Amino acid sequence: MTQMGFMLDQKYCIGCQTCQHACRVRHGVEPGTYPRVATSSQVEVEGPFISMACNHCSKPACVVTCPVGALTKRDDGLVVHDPDVCIGCLSCRDACPYNHPQLNNETQKMVKCDMCAARLDAGENPACVDACPVKVLTFGPIEDLEAEGGANEGVGFVYEDTEPNFRIIPVS
Amino acid sequence: MTDQDFSKVSRRGFVKGSALASAGLGAALCGLTACAQPNVGTSGKGSSDASASSASASSASASEPKTEAATSGYLYAAEQDEGEWIHTACQRNCFDTCMIMAKVVDGRLVAVKGDPDNPYTAGGLCVKTQSYVDWTYAEDRILYPLRRTGKKGPGCTFERITWDEAIEEITTKWKDIIDQYGGEAITWSRYQGNQGSLNRRVLEPLFFKMGATYCEGSMCNNGYVFSLPYTTAGVPVMRAEAIAEKDLYVSWGHNPAATTLHTMKFIKEMHKAGGKIAVVNPIATVETMWADLHVALKPGTDVAFALGVGKYLLDNNMYDAEWIDKWGQGLEDYRAECDQWPADAVAAECGIPTEQVEQFAKMLWENRENACLKTGLAIGRKRVGGMTHISIKCLTGLVGHPEMYFNMTSSGGIQQFSNAAPSMQSTMLEGVTLPSEANPVGSIRNYSSPDLGKVLTGQNFGEDHNFADNPIRSIMFFGNNAMVSHPNLNLVKEGLLREDLFTVVHEVFMTDTCDYADIILPAPTNFEYEEFNGGYGHNYAVHNQPCIEPMGECVANWDLCNRLGQAMGYDDEAFSRDEQYFRDLFMAEKPFTYEEFVEKGWIDCEPKTFEEAVYNSEEGFPTASGKFQFASDELEHDHGTRAPHYTPDPESLQGDAELLGKYPLALVAPSSKEYLNGMFGNMPDNNILFHENYLYIDKEEADDRGIAEGDEVVVRNDRGEVRRIARVLEGRLAPNTVYTYAQSWDKFANHETANFLTSDERADIGRGVTFLSCLVEVEKA
């Protein structure tokens, strides 16, 4: 089974937050709810910067925790969410070691990164990857990302027991 | 990573903006979003919708709980619905002039993205513009003409009026003013809210015809443009993409991560391939984290540093004598200026380590054959700005490679569509002399952008700048949010508060400037009109295809010019132009057809070679001498020195001692990554990501003042004061230098915009602005 993941070339991430904004717009949630979050060159000032969404863990705590089965791990490894099943109870967010799923205030359902599954299924890229102006945020099968130098951890990112599928090209 | 790392998102800007939209604008704007149709969700199982209406869309299924979750991921209408992708352009006036693909479904804009086929935009828009759809349909869009009902200033109220009423009111007022005081009692203030060739200056014929006081827009790159004739005259050309192939990238007074985001990927590629980076900037900009050298010189000392580097190169025989012998003029005059600046003197003046002069000189010399030296527009925006450009340009001639100097491109798109066709601007100004370097006094009353406050407060500041005897009685703003973008805003505000000043503002949003308007006219966005764009940071000509019908009662800007001109009783051709007129005008003698332009959206205009653009074997450089001018009679005639000469900036750390006694810190107010000039300050995402109006201050300066990280501080000088939140840094700033980002809108931000502090003095060359000549003191609030 292929496991898809994101990868960040952390040395060259410039903290512009374009990915974060593109992700919010894609999901159409209200400004302030960000399924992808990036550090800012104006707030943190000094790099390295980082951008993180759902890590589509191999052992996703959110999926096993959800009391209504709104979350599914697909064959391609994506952790997807069905808002029509979701009851907005926050238990997925609390279970996630990265605190990822967010509450959509307008629907009172959760919203999370699904790696733009519908776009991937249509042969397109995730919105954040397309938007990245420096081309340092990429995605692909996890073995490919590792072959390109992706490591399990980076500055500001710890590899948790849920086995996240986010790889980071180390700063040095 | 802990969640605390990502817990810094503030909703303050958004909340405040919402409050304004619902309360501040009152009845005038109530219901303006009626034509903004919510997205309609797809009917597929598990569908979710991109708008607030998704709650009701999914409520039917909520009554019958599903047991099996869909695995499709989110199916959003904007992605799922069949629609048309249209080539259009971003013309907010940044280097990047992005090539946009806009998706339209049933006449509604639903999505935008960067054109993935264009190597410069490469599929991604910037952080500012991701929410262009929200921007277009925002609640605070101005969709109808409005008349002031309240008191001028923040919180002012307006009522909706008809176009006929607005045109009648404006032109009656203007006719009265012309009868009583002459046309020069009227003026305008424009900038580049629309950078495109058509819309940028399309209203100006109206003011030329009235004989209005001339507005010289000079906030952009005047320091470079007007200093250029003294050195090379021609503008070197380089593909921005070519940066990726260089051996050296020099970032001088430039912050590409904020102001030309799309070049960052080329800088990255260059660095990955082993290229070197040198940053010359009082602030450690983002690319400094990759740099081999950061020269954190004090603001305003660039000329001393450049002359010091010149001296090192000359003293160590690191200059291209053969090239200079053939192409150079005035080397000895230049050498005499350089000789004033041995490295230890440079170090003392600039506040940098002595060895950095040698380090920089060696990097430049060793990589001279394949380098890019990019200067930011900020370089010219100080009292010594023009001379700064000349001094840096001379370094490129000294090493025999002036082609490395990259400020703007001069070929490609910008050559196809220059700022505006001459017939649009100047036909009605025949016989009029405007000020220039050689003749600073024009034959018509005029002012330059930094003067706006003085103009509106009736000051007499020079021979052709007497605004005391016949004050300005009416001003029209277009493409310009002056109450954010202009310097010395307390003076501008004082002028705009005058009850006897009739102010017209043509705007897309309720900007801070609108608060002072008597009449507000609705302006369309670039998604609502056609435009012809020449990028100046890349080599593409870009077509802007209208995507949707004009919102509300917005009319095309050329139509507005017609309506006002005809109501004034003018029958000139300039007031009966239509869309086809401009199409023909801009497409005349182009190497591509209109149909091709529309279909492709952008045309790659091959840059001229340096030989073609700047010099050739017969004629040489397009300067007076035909040479690269290290020194010239013209510079001596116009500015009193033959070669670049260092003069301390009067309002700098090297300047007036008395002033320094009161205000011992230099303030730099650069562009933030979220805002662009006066734009986007109303957008919730932009305000949330901007996060806070910080004052960035070195730990040493902070400690001296008892200021700790997160403290509220007051930044002040004689022109004004603003509050900020202290962000204490170490090792990232020039000595005695602080910075804060400009361009937030007061009505959406917690703290005032930085231009309440900046100076309205003019630059040495080009009559431009001097945002960077600014001294302040900082105290704990």
PDB file of C-alpha atoms in Angstrom, chain B residues 176-349:
ATOM      1  CA  ASP B 176     -17.314  76.770  -9.495  1.00  0.00           C
ATOM      2  CA  ILE B 177     -13.723  76.376  -8.355  1.00  0.00           C
ATOM      3  CA  ILE B 178     -12.389  76.922 -11.858  1.00  0.00           C
ATOM      4  CA  ASP B 179     -14.550  80.059 -12.239  1.00  0.00           C
ATOM      5  CA  GLN B 180     -13.426  81.537  -8.950  1.00  0.00           C
ATOM      6  CA  TYR B 181      -9.854  80.316  -8.503  1.00  0.00           C
ATOM      7  CA  GLY B 182      -8.767  78.759 -11.768  1.00  0.00           C
ATOM      8  CA  GLY B 183      -8.060  75.129 -12.586  1.00  0.00           C
ATOM      9  CA  GLU B 184      -4.895  75.022 -10.502  1.00  0.00           C
ATOM     10  CA  ALA B 185      -7.013  75.127  -7.342  1.00  0.00           C
ATOM     11  CA  ILE B 186      -7.919  71.540  -8.226  1.00  0.00           C
ATOM     12  CA  THR B 187      -5.509  68.622  -8.151  1.00  0.00           C
ATOM     13  CA  TRP B 188      -5.385  64.854  -7.996  1.00  0.00           C
ATOM     14  CA  SER B 189      -3.444  62.192  -6.204  1.00  0.00           C
ATOM     15  CA  ARG B 190      -3.025  58.924  -7.967  1.00  0.00           C
ATOM     16  CA  TYR B 191      -1.008  55.856  -7.396  1.00  0.00           C
ATOM     17  CA  GLN B 192      -0.804  52.346  -8.574  1.00  0.00           C
ATOM     18  CA  GLY B 193      -3.739  50.482  -7.158  1.00  0.00           C
ATOM     19  CA  ASN B 194      -4.054  49.578 -10.803  1.00  0.00           C
ATOM     20  CA  GLN B 195      -0.579  49.238 -12.238  1.00  0.00           C
ATOM     21  CA  GLY B 196      -1.846  48.291 -15.671  1.00  0.00           C
ATOM     22  CA  SER B 197      -1.176  50.508 -18.658  1.00  0.00           C
ATOM     23  CA  LEU B 198      -4.790  51.491 -19.185  1.00  0.00           C
ATOM     24  CA  ASN B 199      -6.173  52.064 -15.729  1.00  0.00           C
ATOM     25  CA  ARG B 200      -3.193  53.504 -13.959  1.00  0.00           C
ATOM     26  CA  ARG B 201      -3.504  56.997 -15.364  1.00  0.00           C
ATOM     27  CA  VAL B 202      -6.710  56.852 -17.385  1.00  0.00           C
ATOM     28  CA  LEU B 203      -8.385  59.658 -15.408  1.00  0.00           C
ATOM     29  CA  GLU B 204      -5.540  62.117 -15.832  1.00  0.00           C
ATOM     30  CA  PRO B 205      -6.693  63.761 -19.098  1.00  0.00           C
ATOM     31  CA  LEU B 206      -9.530  65.218 -17.070  1.00  0.00           C
ATOM     32  CA  PHE B 207      -7.129  67.104 -14.847  1.00  0.00           C
ATOM     33  CA  PHE B 208      -4.832  68.109 -17.681  1.00  0.00           C
ATOM     34  CA  LYS B 209      -7.853  69.611 -19.423  1.00  0.00           C
ATOM     35  CA  MET B 210      -8.938  71.515 -16.319  1.00  0.00           C
ATOM     36  CA  GLY B 211      -5.433  72.954 -15.936  1.00  0.00           C
ATOM     37  CA  ALA B 212      -5.218  71.351 -12.521  1.00  0.00           C
ATOM     38  CA  THR B 213      -2.105  71.438 -10.365  1.00  0.00           C
ATOM     39  CA  TYR B 214       0.059  68.610 -11.697  1.00  0.00           C
ATOM     40  CA  CYS B 215       0.588  65.548  -9.516  1.00  0.00           C
ATOM     41  CA  GLU B 216       3.950  63.858 -10.017  1.00  0.00           C
ATOM     42  CA  GLY B 217       3.587  60.334  -8.667  1.00  0.00           C
ATOM     43  CA  SER B 218       7.003  59.751  -7.138  1.00  0.00           C
ATOM     44  CA  MET B 219       6.689  57.162  -4.401  1.00  0.00           C
ATOM     45  CA  CYS B 220       7.964  54.302  -6.457  1.00  0.00           C
ATOM     46  CA  ASN B 221      11.395  54.139  -7.994  1.00  0.00           C
ATOM     47  CA  ASN B 222      12.271  57.757  -8.716  1.00  0.00           C
ATOM     48  CA  GLY B 223      15.646  57.502  -7.018  1.00  0.00           C
ATOM     49  CA  TYR B 224      16.683  54.929  -9.577  1.00  0.00           C
ATOM     50  CA  VAL B 225      14.888  56.165 -12.662  1.00  0.00           C
ATOM     51  CA  PHE B 226      16.140  59.743 -12.343  1.00  0.00           C
ATOM     52  CA  SER B 227      19.682  58.830 -11.323  1.00  0.00           C
ATOM     53  CA  LEU B 228      20.064  56.427 -14.204  1.00  0.00           C
ATOM     54  CA  PRO B 229      20.996  58.977 -16.904  1.00  0.00           C
ATOM     55  CA  TYR B 230      24.144  59.904 -14.946  1.00  0.00           C
ATOM     56  CA  THR B 231      25.681  56.436 -15.211  1.00  0.00           C
ATOM     57  CA  THR B 232      24.415  54.065 -17.894  1.00  0.00           C
ATOM     58  CA  ALA B 233      21.129  55.638 -19.033  1.00  0.00           C
ATOM     59  CA  GLY B 234      20.016  52.295 -20.435  1.00  0.00           C
ATOM     60  CA  VAL B 235      18.498  49.849 -18.013  1.00  0.00           C
ATOM     61  CA  PRO B 236      20.315  46.550 -17.811  1.00  0.00           C
ATOM     62  CA  VAL B 237      18.165  43.560 -18.507  1.00  0.00           C
ATOM     63  CA  MET B 238      18.094  40.138 -16.985  1.00  0.00           C
ATOM     64  CA  ARG B 239      15.538  37.442 -16.796  1.00  0.00           C
ATOM     65  CA  ALA B 240      14.505  36.979 -13.203  1.00  0.00           C
ATOM     66  CA  GLU B 241      14.685  33.239 -13.868  1.00  0.00           C
ATOM     67  CA  ALA B 242      18.384  33.704 -14.676  1.00  0.00           C
ATOM     68  CA  ILE B 243      19.104  34.408 -11.007  1.00  0.00           C
ATOM     69  CA  ALA B 244      18.991  30.643 -10.533  1.00  0.00           C
ATOM     70  CA  GLU B 245      22.096  30.307 -12.718  1.00  0.00           C
ATOM     71  CA  LYS B 246      24.221  32.983 -11.068  1.00  0.00           C
ATOM     72  CA  ASP B 247      27.321  32.555  -8.942  1.00  0.00           C
ATOM     73  CA  LEU B 248      26.511  35.549  -6.733  1.00  0.00           C
ATOM     74  CA  TYR B 249      23.321  37.261  -5.669  1.00  0.00           C
ATOM     75  CA  VAL B 250      23.672  40.602  -3.940  1.00  0.00           C
ATOM     76  CA  SER B 251      20.542  41.781  -2.152  1.00  0.00           C
ATOM     77  CA  TRP B 252      21.084  45.490  -1.503  1.00  0.00           C
ATOM     78  CA  GLY B 253      18.365  47.358   0.369  1.00  0.00           C
ATOM     79  CA  HIS B 254      15.905  44.788  -0.840  1.00  0.00           C
ATOM     80  CA  ASN B 255      13.492  42.356   0.805  1.00  0.00           C
ATOM     81  CA  PRO B 256      12.505  39.934  -1.927  1.00  0.00           C
ATOM     82  CA  ALA B 257      10.551  37.624   0.406  1.00  0.00           C
ATOM     83  CA  ALA B 258       8.021  40.430   0.852  1.00  0.00           C
ATOM     84  CA  THR B 259       8.263  42.447  -2.334  1.00  0.00           C
ATOM     85  CA  THR B 260       9.059  39.960  -5.093  1.00  0.00           C
ATOM     86  CA  LEU B 261       8.158  36.658  -3.539  1.00  0.00           C
ATOM     87  CA  HIS B 262       8.384  34.681  -6.757  1.00  0.00           C
ATOM     88  CA  THR B 263      12.096  35.364  -7.194  1.00  0.00           C
ATOM     89  CA  MET B 264      12.839  33.592  -3.909  1.00  0.00           C
ATOM     90  CA  LYS B 265      12.697  30.226  -5.637  1.00  0.00           C
ATOM     91  CA  PHE B 266      15.402  31.311  -8.064  1.00  0.00           C
ATOM     92  CA  ILE B 267      17.582  32.605  -5.237  1.00  0.00           C
ATOM     93  CA  LYS B 268      17.035  29.265  -3.503  1.00  0.00           C
ATOM     94  CA  GLU B 269      18.036  27.337  -6.615  1.00  0.00           C
ATOM     95  CA  MET B 270      21.152  29.456  -7.042  1.00  0.00           C
ATOM     96  CA  HIS B 271      22.166  28.873  -3.443  1.00  0.00           C
ATOM     97  CA  LYS B 272      21.518  25.140  -3.675  1.00  0.00           C
ATOM     98  CA  ALA B 273      23.794  25.008  -6.698  1.00  0.00           C
ATOM     99  CA  GLY B 274      26.596  26.627  -4.706  1.00  0.00           C
ATOM    100  CA  GLY B 275      26.041  30.296  -5.497  1.00  0.00           C
ATOM    101  CA  LYS B 276      26.938  32.921  -2.916  1.00  0.00           C
ATOM    102  CA  ILE B 277      24.666  35.501  -1.323  1.00  0.00           C
ATOM    103  CA  ALA B 278      25.578  38.892   0.102  1.00  0.00           C
ATOM    104  CA  VAL B 279      22.996  41.030   1.864  1.00  0.00           C
ATOM    105  CA  VAL B 280      23.555  44.757   2.341  1.00  0.00           C
ATOM    106  CA  ASN B 281      20.742  45.964   4.537  1.00  0.00           C
ATOM    107  CA  PRO B 282      20.296  47.505   7.994  1.00  0.00           C
ATOM    108  CA  ILE B 283      17.926  44.609   8.688  1.00  0.00           C
ATOM    109  CA  ALA B 284      18.572  40.890   8.375  1.00  0.00           C
ATOM    110  CA  THR B 285      16.015  40.085   5.695  1.00  0.00           C
ATOM    111  CA  VAL B 286      14.816  36.519   5.187  1.00  0.00           C
ATOM    112  CA  GLU B 287      17.442  35.510   2.615  1.00  0.00           C
ATOM    113  CA  THR B 288      20.113  36.515   5.122  1.00  0.00           C
ATOM    114  CA  MET B 289      19.728  33.034   6.639  1.00  0.00           C
ATOM    115  CA  TRP B 290      21.397  31.674   3.490  1.00  0.00           C
ATOM    116  CA  ALA B 291      23.884  34.514   3.082  1.00  0.00           C
ATOM    117  CA  ASP B 292      27.673  34.320   3.174  1.00  0.00           C
ATOM    118  CA  LEU B 293      27.857  37.969   4.193  1.00  0.00           C
ATOM    119  CA  HIS B 294      25.448  40.395   5.838  1.00  0.00           C
ATOM    120  CA  VAL B 295      26.573  43.996   5.843  1.00  0.00           C
ATOM    121  CA  ALA B 296      24.235  45.533   8.424  1.00  0.00           C
ATOM    122  CA  LEU B 297      25.069  49.133   7.672  1.00  0.00           C
ATOM    123  CA  LYS B 298      23.331  52.073   9.282  1.00  0.00           C
ATOM    124  CA  PRO B 299      20.499  53.505   7.182  1.00  0.00           C
ATOM    125  CA  GLY B 300      21.730  56.170   4.790  1.00  0.00           C
ATOM    126  CA  THR B 301      25.399  55.138   4.746  1.00  0.00           C
ATOM    127  CA  ASP B 302      25.298  53.045   1.569  1.00  0.00           C
ATOM    128  CA  VAL B 303      27.297  55.605  -0.432  1.00  0.00           C
ATOM    129  CA  ALA B 304      30.177  55.476   2.049  1.00  0.00           C
ATOM    130  CA  PHE B 305      30.189  51.685   1.906  1.00  0.00           C
ATOM    131  CA  ALA B 306      30.036  51.639  -1.895  1.00  0.00           C
ATOM    132  CA  LEU B 307      32.883  54.154  -2.182  1.00  0.00           C
ATOM    133  CA  GLY B 308      34.898  52.126   0.337  1.00  0.00           C
ATOM    134  CA  VAL B 309      34.406  48.987  -1.717  1.00  0.00           C
ATOM    135  CA  GLY B 310      35.401  51.006  -4.789  1.00  0.00           C
ATOM    136  CA  LYS B 311      38.582  52.094  -3.054  1.00  0.00           C
ATOM    137  CA  TYR B 312      39.462  48.527  -2.129  1.00  0.00           C
ATOM    138  CA  LEU B 313      38.896  47.355  -5.696  1.00  0.00           C
ATOM    139  CA  LEU B 314      40.969  50.197  -7.130  1.00  0.00           C
ATOM    140  CA  ASP B 315      43.779  49.845  -4.589  1.00  0.00           C
ATOM    141  CA  ASN B 316      44.033  46.112  -5.164  1.00  0.00           C
ATOM    142  CA  ASN B 317      43.898  46.217  -8.939  1.00  0.00           C
ATOM    143  CA  MET B 318      40.539  44.457  -8.911  1.00  0.00           C
ATOM    144  CA  TYR B 319      38.971  46.466 -11.670  1.00  0.00           C
ATOM    145  CA  ASP B 320      38.568  45.986 -15.371  1.00  0.00           C
ATOM    146  CA  ALA B 321      40.986  48.575 -16.729  1.00  0.00           C
ATOM    147  CA  GLU B 322      40.617  47.398 -20.293  1.00  0.00           C
ATOM    148  CA  TRP B 323      36.813  47.639 -20.238  1.00  0.00           C
ATOM    149  CA  ILE B 324      36.923  51.012 -18.500  1.00  0.00           C
ATOM    150  CA  ASP B 325      39.454  52.288 -21.026  1.00  0.00           C
ATOM    151  CA  LYS B 326      37.019  51.423 -23.788  1.00  0.00           C
ATOM    152  CA  TRP B 327      33.697  52.196 -22.131  1.00  0.00           C
ATOM    153  CA  GLY B 328      34.298  54.286 -19.028  1.00  0.00           C
ATOM    154  CA  GLN B 329      34.405  57.997 -18.361  1.00  0.00           C
ATOM    155  CA  GLY B 330      35.479  59.893 -15.257  1.00  0.00           C
ATOM    156  CA  LEU B 331      37.397  57.171 -13.423  1.00  0.00           C
ATOM    157  CA  GLU B 332      39.837  59.642 -11.862  1.00  0.00           C
ATOM    158  CA  ASP B 333      37.071  61.814 -10.423  1.00  0.00           C
ATOM    159  CA  TYR B 334      35.508  58.666  -9.060  1.00  0.00           C
ATOM    160  CA  ARG B 335      38.810  57.472  -7.620  1.00  0.00           C
ATOM    161  CA  ALA B 336      39.179  60.769  -5.777  1.00  0.00           C
ATOM    162  CA  GLU B 337      35.817  60.219  -4.084  1.00  0.00           C
ATOM    163  CA  CYS B 338      36.700  56.617  -3.236  1.00  0.00           C
ATOM    164  CA  ASP B 339      39.981  57.726  -1.713  1.00  0.00           C
ATOM    165  CA  GLN B 340      38.018  59.542   0.990  1.00  0.00           C
ATOM    166  CA  TRP B 341      36.818  56.174   2.237  1.00  0.00           C
ATOM    167  CA  PRO B 342      39.440  53.798   3.578  1.00  0.00           C
ATOM    168  CA  ALA B 343      37.931  50.731   5.216  1.00  0.00           C
ATOM    169  CA  ASP B 344      38.296  51.960   8.787  1.00  0.00           C
ATOM    170  CA  ALA B 345      36.468  55.178   7.945  1.00  0.00           C
ATOM    171  CA  VAL B 346      33.733  53.141   6.252  1.00  0.00           C
ATOM    172  CA  ALA B 347      33.453  50.910   9.298  1.00  0.00           C
ATOM    173  CA  ALA B 348      33.075  53.897  11.598  1.00  0.00           C
ATOM    174  CA  GLU B 349      30.511  55.646   9.414  1.00  0.00           C
TER     175      GLU B 349
END
